[in-house]
Amino acid sequence: MIYNQTVFESFIYQDENRDPRLEAIAAKVLASERITPEEGLILYSDASLGFLGSLANAVRERKNGKTTYFNRNFHIEPTNICVFTCNFCSYSRMLKEKEEGWELSLDQMLDLVKKYKGQPVTEVHIVGGVHPKMNLDFFIRLLKEIRMLRPDLHIKGFTAVELHYMFRKAKVNIEEGLRLMKSAGLDSLPGGGAEIFDEEIRSKICADKCNADEWLEIHETAHKLGMHSNATMLYGHIEDYSHRIHHMERLRQLQDVTGGFNTFIPLKFRNKGNDMSHVPEVSVVEDLKNYAVSRIYLDNFSHVKAYWPMIGRNTAQLSQAFGVDDLDGTIDDSTKIYSMAGAEDQNPALSTEQLVELIRESGRRPIERDTLYNVIKDYSEELSQ
Ligand code: V47
Ligand code: SF4
């Protein structure tokens, strides 16, 4: 065990306001036992930030030691035109609002890939709106061409929402569609589109896109075909703690069956420029609490990622003491999803040196990984210099 259990327990049990329910939860977590949904709710409602941080950090260090991972990737966002109307989205434009929208041609996207020729990126992340004219055939061509240009690159692309729409239009079922995408070069799926699985909340924030069962079915099928994927949760809007626990419970259950999820990524709702601007954003304390409860609850997920372009560099640093072991990538400014929603980093770009320094300053061991968490480079050697 990497942490000192006796010191940890005495820290927890000496709390002046000892709560037997929290003590029982801590004992379970330290014994690597799974907590129940009810216990998850107690953590959200009644545990102090210090308690949550200590417990989440114990889980984090048991699973990943002092390591914080990052990768080198770039984004392709084929379009921000979208047939759906998610109320929280600041990014999408409808076809009729074309002046603010973009749609990249196949050649424009391939030019982006060529721009990274010779650069040590290991992943391309393809994500965007849902354009009615960009169909399955178009994306199969894109995947094949990227594969030819960069056979070494891991292609992580297309949320379950995008896939659900393009498969339905092409009249193929989920398994056929995923097999076609996989043989064209798709390696894994990003975690987007999950939002909140509770159908009542979902109907209020993103009524018209694929539902929770469909999202989960696409990920389950991908896992069965040997593809990995991520899972997100959009939090801090009109949901309550019970909806977050329900969301994570469904993910935990699927992960028990397939083991195909790499990483859990909580996404903080940002309120600029969308139809939910009247909903205030939650505090940094709430962000840290949420990372910690996720880390404790999702006992079968190896990694919890803080997506720094959205929460900012300072919270990203702090999050590593609250369960987070992954800070995504050294992305350049090729993503607009968060800058359009009011994120801290309007032009998200961090060099490898800056990201390594940010991790090092937090007392963690920076390791560059590939998409599947194979180690590319251990930067801890450079720590002592
Ligand atoms: O599903 C949209 C979110 C997601 C807002 O898998 C918003 O490695 C906050 O899934 N405030 C797409 N969030 C991005 C995504 C992602 C990002 C980074 C890494 C990975 C990965 C996946 O963006 C959407 C939605 O939940 N989003 N608008 C907003 N206003
Ligand atoms: Fe479209 Fe995705 Fe925005 Fe929803 S979140 S409107 S599906 S781009």
Coordinates of C-alpha atoms and ligand atoms in Angstrom, one line a residue, residues 82 84-86 88-89 91-92 128-130 161 195 209, ligand 2:
C82 CA -25.7 20.4 -35.5
F84 CA -29.6 18.8 -32.3
T85 CA -30.5 21.6 -29.9
C86 CA -28.9 20.8 -26.5
F88 CA -26.2 23.8 -22.6
C89 CA -24.3 23.9 -25.9
Y91 CA -20.8 25.6 -29.8
S92 CA -23.3 24.3 -32.2
G128 CA -18.0 18.0 -33.5
G129 CA -21.6 18.8 -34.2
V130 CA -24.0 16.5 -36.1
V161 CA -24.5 10.9 -30.3
E195 CA -24.4 14.3 -20.2
K209 CA -30.4 13.4 -29.1
Ligands
SF4_2 FE1 -25.0 19.2 -31.0 FE2 -23.2 18.1 -29.3 FE3 -23.9 20.7 -29.1 FE4 -25.7 18.8 -28.5 S1 -23.7 19.1 -27.4 S2 -26.1 20.6 -29.8 S3 -25.2 17.2 -30.0 S4 -22.8 19.7 -30.8

